[in-house]
């Protein structure tokens, strides 16, 4: 395997921008597969409390994924053991319960559950504990590099890890997690000698202390539906020549057998595209919610402008808490719908 520094690409995204679909497409792309060994992970694999995710926990999960890929390719068992031994040592160092230490020593994979459990206590750590951890994180990176090198030797391909959905979550705790990983410990993320793609919230692009180099940061933003000069208008006229408008319209029409029988008029469809704001998830939701209102009136009813206006009003109400600074209210509203 080439002894060069791994490449890191960070995707800065808006929710609903089609990011996951695109990342999965890239992971399955034949041209990429000729040179790289794609490994796709999501934040859900790190546990239910992603706000506690740390730089070393992220590396552990990547190591476990490399190990799973290695099992399919005959990876040296010693590399699996090295990762497990690293985890056991960390648990024994920072969890002093004798029963826990006994269980970790007796069961092969018991360390992982205890390792994840202690992440929630990291905020209470003193400087001395952090100083003990950091040299061991470097040892962890060395283990990952050896695993990636083994995969390269067996497949002839460089490892390419996709870590998706890190950007999800709008609470202050999520923001602290993003800063903890991608600002405080950015250097750690750059140490593995294989390629990685991370996803981050769109606001990271404008952070004054952002350490991610511009050539490594790519935006999955909303598609452009109208001219920027019209952005401040309540109902900006759609630019029908814009690629974003054409793409989003095709996104809707391609999912309907006969779109002309669904919408009461061309203006209704355009209103729903405008409500969707160039985001796939919001556009799909706008059409779905409007269709539900039409179906309530009876089978065969078309979506009317009144339905579109009702959807717009509902969505505006959900975003009002964000304008007032009540992020938790936004999250509640999103869960309800």
Short mmCIF file of C-alpha atoms in Angstrom, two decimals:
data_model
loop_
_atom_site.label_atom_id
_atom_site.label_comp_id
_atom_site.label_asym_id
_atom_site.label_seq_id
_atom_site.Cartn_x
_atom_site.Cartn_y
_atom_site.Cartn_z
CA UNK A 1 0.00 0.00 0.00
CA UNK A 2 1.39 3.46 -0.85
CA UNK A 3 2.83 5.03 2.31
CA UNK A 4 1.09 8.32 1.73
CA UNK A 5 -1.29 10.26 3.91
CA UNK A 6 -4.94 9.38 3.56
CA UNK A 7 -7.28 11.70 1.74
CA UNK A 8 -10.19 13.22 3.64
CA UNK A 9 -13.23 14.71 1.93
CA UNK A 10 -15.92 16.33 4.03
CA UNK A 11 -19.38 16.86 2.60
CA UNK A 12 -21.21 19.85 4.07
CA UNK A 13 -24.92 19.23 3.69
CA UNK A 14 -28.45 20.46 4.18
CA UNK A 15 -30.90 17.85 5.42
CA UNK A 16 -32.95 16.44 2.56
CA UNK A 17 -30.43 17.46 -0.10
CA UNK A 18 -30.09 13.93 -1.49
CA UNK A 19 -26.75 13.37 0.21
CA UNK A 20 -27.27 9.77 1.33
CA UNK A 21 -28.53 8.72 -2.10
CA UNK A 22 -25.48 10.27 -3.73
CA UNK A 23 -23.01 8.76 -1.25
CA UNK A 24 -24.50 5.29 -1.74
CA UNK A 25 -24.32 5.79 -5.49
CA UNK A 26 -20.64 6.69 -5.17
CA UNK A 27 -19.98 3.67 -2.96
CA UNK A 28 -21.53 1.42 -5.63
CA UNK A 29 -19.91 3.17 -8.61
CA UNK A 30 -18.00 0.69 -10.79
CA UNK A 31 -15.24 3.16 -11.68
CA UNK A 32 -14.61 3.88 -7.99
CA UNK A 33 -14.75 0.17 -7.21
CA UNK A 34 -11.90 -0.50 -9.63
CA UNK A 35 -9.47 1.52 -7.49
CA UNK A 36 -11.07 1.67 -4.05
CA UNK A 37 -12.62 -0.69 -1.54
CA UNK A 38 -15.73 1.26 -0.39
CA UNK A 39 -16.96 0.82 3.19
CA UNK A 40 -20.19 2.63 4.10
CA UNK A 41 -21.08 3.53 7.71
CA UNK A 42 -23.84 5.64 9.25
CA UNK A 43 -24.05 7.46 12.57
CA UNK A 44 -26.64 4.90 13.74
CA UNK A 45 -23.88 2.30 13.98
CA UNK A 46 -22.19 4.34 16.71
CA UNK A 47 -25.13 3.87 19.08
CA UNK A 48 -28.33 5.69 20.01
CA UNK A 49 -26.55 8.58 21.76
CA UNK A 50 -24.54 10.04 18.89
CA UNK A 51 -24.02 13.28 20.84
CA UNK A 52 -21.37 11.42 22.87
CA UNK A 53 -19.39 10.41 19.79
CA UNK A 54 -15.68 11.15 20.17
CA UNK A 55 -12.70 11.04 17.83
CA UNK A 56 -11.44 7.75 19.22
CA UNK A 57 -14.92 6.18 19.18
CA UNK A 58 -15.21 7.17 15.53
CA UNK A 59 -11.89 5.48 14.79
CA UNK A 60 -12.97 2.36 16.72
CA UNK A 61 -16.11 2.00 14.58
CA UNK A 62 -14.07 2.44 11.42
CA UNK A 63 -11.69 -0.23 12.72
CA UNK A 64 -14.59 -2.62 13.35
CA UNK A 65 -15.83 -2.01 9.80
CA UNK A 66 -12.35 -2.72 8.43
CA UNK A 67 -12.36 -5.91 10.48
CA UNK A 68 -15.71 -7.03 9.03
CA UNK A 69 -14.40 -6.43 5.52
CA UNK A 70 -11.21 -8.24 6.48
CA UNK A 71 -13.13 -11.33 7.60
CA UNK A 72 -14.47 -11.68 4.07
CA UNK A 73 -10.97 -11.36 2.65
CA UNK A 74 -8.94 -13.48 5.05
CA UNK A 75 -7.41 -10.71 7.15
CA UNK A 76 -4.74 -11.78 9.62
CA UNK A 77 -6.52 -12.62 12.91
CA UNK A 78 -3.78 -10.85 14.83
CA UNK A 79 -5.07 -7.52 13.48
CA UNK A 80 -8.55 -8.24 14.89
CA UNK A 81 -6.96 -9.15 18.20
CA UNK A 82 -4.92 -5.94 18.24
CA UNK A 83 -8.09 -3.84 17.97
CA UNK A 84 -9.85 -5.84 20.70
CA UNK A 85 -6.82 -5.64 22.99
CA UNK A 86 -6.67 -1.88 22.48
CA UNK A 87 -10.32 -1.58 23.49
CA UNK A 88 -9.88 -3.79 26.55
CA UNK A 89 -6.94 -1.71 27.72
CA UNK A 90 -8.96 1.51 27.40
CA UNK A 91 -11.87 0.05 29.37
CA UNK A 92 -9.57 -1.22 32.13
CA UNK A 93 -7.81 2.15 32.31
CA UNK A 94 -10.89 4.33 32.63
CA UNK A 95 -13.48 2.01 34.23
CA UNK A 96 -12.28 0.89 37.64
CA UNK A 97 -15.17 -1.43 38.53
CA UNK A 98 -13.67 -4.87 39.27
CA UNK A 99 -16.75 -6.71 37.99
CA UNK A 100 -16.55 -4.82 34.72
CA UNK A 101 -12.87 -5.56 34.35
CA UNK A 102 -13.49 -9.25 35.01
CA UNK A 103 -16.23 -9.40 32.37
CA UNK A 104 -14.08 -7.58 29.84
CA UNK A 105 -11.31 -10.09 30.39
CA UNK A 106 -13.63 -13.11 30.18
CA UNK A 107 -15.69 -12.25 27.09
CA UNK A 108 -14.14 -11.50 23.73
CA UNK A 109 -16.31 -8.56 22.66
CA UNK A 110 -17.57 -7.34 26.04
CA UNK A 111 -15.18 -4.37 25.93
CA UNK A 112 -17.13 -2.67 23.14
CA UNK A 113 -20.33 -2.19 25.15
CA UNK A 114 -18.43 -0.77 28.11
CA UNK A 115 -16.32 1.41 25.82
CA UNK A 116 -19.47 2.98 24.35
CA UNK A 117 -21.08 3.32 27.77
CA UNK A 118 -18.19 5.37 29.16
CA UNK A 119 -18.39 7.91 26.30
CA UNK A 120 -21.20 9.71 28.13
CA UNK A 121 -18.83 10.47 31.03
CA UNK A 122 -16.13 12.09 28.89
CA UNK A 123 -17.36 15.61 29.66
CA UNK A 124 -16.45 15.02 33.29
CA UNK A 125 -12.90 13.96 32.51
CA UNK A 126 -10.02 15.91 33.93
CA UNK A 127 -7.04 17.06 31.87
CA UNK A 128 -4.96 14.18 33.22
CA UNK A 129 -7.36 11.58 31.85
CA UNK A 130 -7.36 13.20 28.42
CA UNK A 131 -3.56 13.21 28.43
CA UNK A 132 -3.57 9.47 29.15
CA UNK A 133 -5.95 8.81 26.25
CA UNK A 134 -4.26 10.72 23.43
CA UNK A 135 -1.10 8.56 23.04
CA UNK A 136 -3.35 5.50 22.93
CA UNK A 137 -5.41 7.06 20.15
CA UNK A 138 -2.23 7.19 18.10
CA UNK A 139 -1.79 3.47 18.79
CA UNK A 140 -5.35 2.94 17.53
CA UNK A 141 -4.57 4.80 14.30
CA UNK A 142 -1.54 2.54 13.80
CA UNK A 143 -3.81 -0.52 14.12
CA UNK A 144 -6.25 0.90 11.54
CA UNK A 145 -3.42 1.64 9.14
CA UNK A 146 -2.17 -1.94 9.41
CA UNK A 147 -5.70 -3.25 8.76
CA UNK A 148 -6.07 -0.98 5.72
CA UNK A 149 -2.66 -2.09 4.44
CA UNK A 150 -3.69 -5.74 4.80
CA UNK A 151 -6.88 -5.07 2.82
CA UNK A 152 -4.82 -3.31 0.14
CA UNK A 153 -2.45 -6.26 -0.11
CA UNK A 154 -5.34 -8.71 -0.48
CA UNK A 155 -7.53 -6.67 -2.85
CA UNK A 156 -5.12 -4.33 -4.62
CA UNK A 157 -7.47 -1.46 -3.72
CA UNK A 158 -7.23 1.49 -1.33
CA UNK A 159 -9.77 1.62 1.46
CA UNK A 160 -12.43 4.33 1.07
CA UNK A 161 -14.65 4.85 4.14
CA UNK A 162 -17.94 6.77 3.94
CA UNK A 163 -19.23 8.00 7.32
CA UNK A 164 -22.77 9.26 6.74
CA UNK A 165 -25.33 11.17 8.83
CA UNK A 166 -22.88 12.75 11.29
CA UNK A 167 -24.58 16.04 10.42
CA UNK A 168 -27.95 14.92 11.81
CA UNK A 169 -29.05 16.61 15.02
CA UNK A 170 -29.60 20.29 15.73
CA UNK A 171 -29.21 20.47 19.51
CA UNK A 172 -26.39 22.23 21.30
CA UNK A 173 -25.02 18.81 22.28
CA UNK A 174 -24.80 17.85 18.60
CA UNK A 175 -22.95 21.08 17.82
CA UNK A 176 -20.51 20.33 20.63
CA UNK A 177 -19.97 16.84 19.18
CA UNK A 178 -19.26 18.29 15.72
CA UNK A 179 -16.77 20.78 17.19
CA UNK A 180 -15.16 18.11 19.38
CA UNK A 181 -14.44 15.83 16.43
CA UNK A 182 -13.86 18.17 13.51
CA UNK A 183 -12.20 21.12 15.27
CA UNK A 184 -10.51 19.94 18.46
CA UNK A 185 -9.39 16.59 17.03
CA UNK A 186 -9.21 17.32 13.32
CA UNK A 187 -5.54 16.25 13.30
CA UNK A 188 -6.54 12.74 14.41
CA UNK A 189 -8.94 12.40 11.48
CA UNK A 190 -6.10 13.18 9.08
CA UNK A 191 -3.78 10.45 10.37
CA UNK A 192 -5.26 7.26 8.86
CA UNK A 193 -3.50 6.28 5.63
CA UNK A 194 -6.69 5.62 3.71
CA UNK A 195 -9.43 7.77 2.23
CA UNK A 196 -12.51 8.93 4.11
CA UNK A 197 -15.66 10.90 3.37
CA UNK A 198 -17.48 12.51 6.31
CA UNK A 199 -20.75 14.45 6.32
CA UNK A 200 -21.19 17.66 8.31
CA UNK A 201 -23.92 20.30 8.76
CA UNK A 202 -23.96 23.07 6.18
CA UNK A 203 -23.11 25.71 8.82
CA UNK A 204 -19.57 24.31 9.08
CA UNK A 205 -18.64 26.06 5.84
CA UNK A 206 -18.97 29.46 7.52
CA UNK A 207 -17.41 28.72 10.91
CA UNK A 208 -14.53 31.15 11.65
CA UNK A 209 -12.46 28.39 13.28
CA UNK A 210 -13.13 25.78 10.60
CA UNK A 211 -9.91 23.78 10.10
CA UNK A 212 -11.06 21.80 7.08
CA UNK A 213 -9.29 22.94 3.94
CA UNK A 214 -11.52 24.35 1.22
CA UNK A 215 -10.38 21.79 -1.36
CA UNK A 216 -11.58 19.02 0.97
CA UNK A 217 -15.01 20.51 1.67
CA UNK A 218 -17.87 19.96 -0.77
CA UNK A 219 -21.41 21.23 -0.32
CA UNK A 220 -24.64 19.31 -0.87
CA UNK A 221 -26.87 22.37 -0.74
CA UNK A 222 -30.41 23.00 -1.96
CA UNK A 223 -30.96 23.01 -5.72
CA UNK A 224 -31.47 26.46 -7.20
CA UNK A 225 -35.07 27.01 -8.27
CA UNK A 226 -35.09 30.77 -8.79
CA UNK A 227 -32.78 33.70 -9.38
CA UNK A 228 -30.74 34.80 -6.36
CA UNK A 229 -32.00 38.37 -6.79
CA UNK A 230 -35.52 37.11 -5.99
CA UNK A 231 -34.46 35.23 -2.86
CA UNK A 232 -36.04 37.68 -0.38
CA UNK A 233 -39.48 37.61 -2.02
CA UNK A 234 -42.28 35.60 -0.40
CA UNK A 235 -43.06 33.81 -3.68
CA UNK A 236 -40.06 34.24 -5.97
CA UNK A 237 -40.74 33.35 -9.63
CA UNK A 238 -39.28 29.98 -10.55
CA UNK A 239 -36.50 29.98 -13.13
CA UNK A 240 -37.66 27.26 -15.52
CA UNK A 241 -34.30 27.29 -17.29
CA UNK A 242 -32.36 26.53 -14.10
CA UNK A 243 -30.93 23.02 -13.86
CA UNK A 244 -32.17 22.78 -10.28
CA UNK A 245 -35.76 23.50 -11.31
CA UNK A 246 -35.61 20.93 -14.13
CA UNK A 247 -34.06 18.32 -11.87
CA UNK A 248 -36.57 18.80 -9.05
CA UNK A 249 -39.54 18.83 -11.41
CA UNK A 250 -38.32 15.58 -12.94
CA UNK A 251 -37.91 14.21 -9.39
CA UNK A 252 -41.65 14.72 -8.84
CA UNK A 253 -42.95 13.81 -12.30
CA UNK A 254 -40.91 10.60 -12.58
CA UNK A 255 -42.64 9.28 -9.46
CA UNK A 256 -46.15 9.87 -10.76
CA UNK A 257 -47.80 7.71 -13.41
CA UNK A 258 -49.62 10.70 -14.88
CA UNK A 259 -48.83 13.95 -13.12
CA UNK A 260 -51.51 15.88 -15.03
CA UNK A 261 -54.22 13.93 -13.21
CA UNK A 262 -52.68 14.67 -9.80
CA UNK A 263 -52.32 18.47 -9.78
CA UNK A 264 -55.17 20.85 -10.44
CA UNK A 265 -52.90 23.10 -12.48
CA UNK A 266 -49.30 23.80 -13.43
CA UNK A 267 -49.24 26.54 -10.79
CA UNK A 268 -50.04 24.02 -8.03
CA UNK A 269 -47.03 21.87 -8.91
CA UNK A 270 -44.79 24.94 -9.03
CA UNK A 271 -46.08 26.08 -5.64
CA UNK A 272 -45.17 22.71 -4.12
CA UNK A 273 -41.71 22.84 -5.70
CA UNK A 274 -41.25 26.27 -4.15
CA UNK A 275 -42.34 24.96 -0.75
CA UNK A 276 -39.79 22.15 -1.08
CA UNK A 277 -37.03 24.78 -1.37
CA UNK A 278 -34.87 22.67 -3.68
CA UNK A 279 -34.54 19.86 -1.11
CA UNK A 280 -35.59 16.33 -2.04
CA UNK A 281 -37.01 15.40 1.35
CA UNK A 282 -39.00 18.60 1.79
CA UNK A 283 -40.32 18.47 -1.78
CA UNK A 284 -41.44 14.86 -1.38
CA UNK A 285 -43.10 15.72 1.90
CA UNK A 286 -44.87 18.76 0.43
CA UNK A 287 -46.38 16.71 -2.41
CA UNK A 288 -47.28 13.84 -0.07
CA UNK A 289 -49.01 16.11 2.47
CA UNK A 290 -50.90 17.97 -0.25
CA UNK A 291 -52.00 14.66 -1.79
CA UNK A 292 -53.28 13.54 1.61
CA UNK A 293 -55.44 16.66 1.87
CA UNK A 294 -56.84 16.01 -1.62
CA UNK A 295 -57.61 12.36 -0.83
CA UNK A 296 -59.52 13.40 2.28
CA UNK A 297 -62.00 15.13 -0.03
CA UNK A 298 -62.49 11.93 -2.01
CA UNK A 299 -60.87 9.51 -4.44
CA UNK A 300 -59.87 11.09 -7.72
CA UNK A 301 -59.64 14.61 -6.31
CA UNK A 302 -56.72 16.65 -7.63
CA UNK A 303 -54.32 18.65 -5.50
CA UNK A 304 -55.47 22.26 -5.46
CA UNK A 305 -53.78 25.55 -4.67
CA UNK A 306 -55.67 25.55 -1.36
CA UNK A 307 -53.98 22.24 -0.49
CA UNK A 308 -50.56 23.66 -1.37
CA UNK A 309 -51.23 26.79 0.71
CA UNK A 310 -52.29 24.64 3.68
CA UNK A 311 -49.03 22.67 3.46
CA UNK A 312 -47.03 25.90 3.27
CA UNK A 313 -48.77 27.24 6.38
CA UNK A 314 -48.08 24.04 8.32
CA UNK A 315 -44.38 24.02 7.42
CA UNK A 316 -43.99 27.71 8.27
CA UNK A 317 -45.41 27.02 11.73
CA UNK A 318 -42.81 24.30 12.27
CA UNK A 319 -39.96 26.65 11.42
CA UNK A 320 -41.19 29.54 13.54
CA UNK A 321 -39.55 28.09 16.70
CA UNK A 322 -36.20 28.07 14.89
CA UNK A 323 -36.61 31.73 14.01
CA UNK A 324 -37.30 32.41 17.70
CA UNK A 325 -34.35 30.23 18.73
CA UNK A 326 -36.37 27.25 19.99
CA UNK A 327 -34.53 24.40 18.26
CA UNK A 328 -36.19 21.77 20.46
CA UNK A 329 -39.57 22.98 19.24
CA UNK A 330 -38.47 22.38 15.67
CA UNK A 331 -37.38 18.84 16.50
CA UNK A 332 -40.75 18.13 18.16
CA UNK A 333 -42.59 19.44 15.12
CA UNK A 334 -40.53 17.33 12.75
CA UNK A 335 -41.20 14.17 14.79
CA UNK A 336 -44.94 14.84 14.77
CA UNK A 337 -45.04 14.91 10.99
#
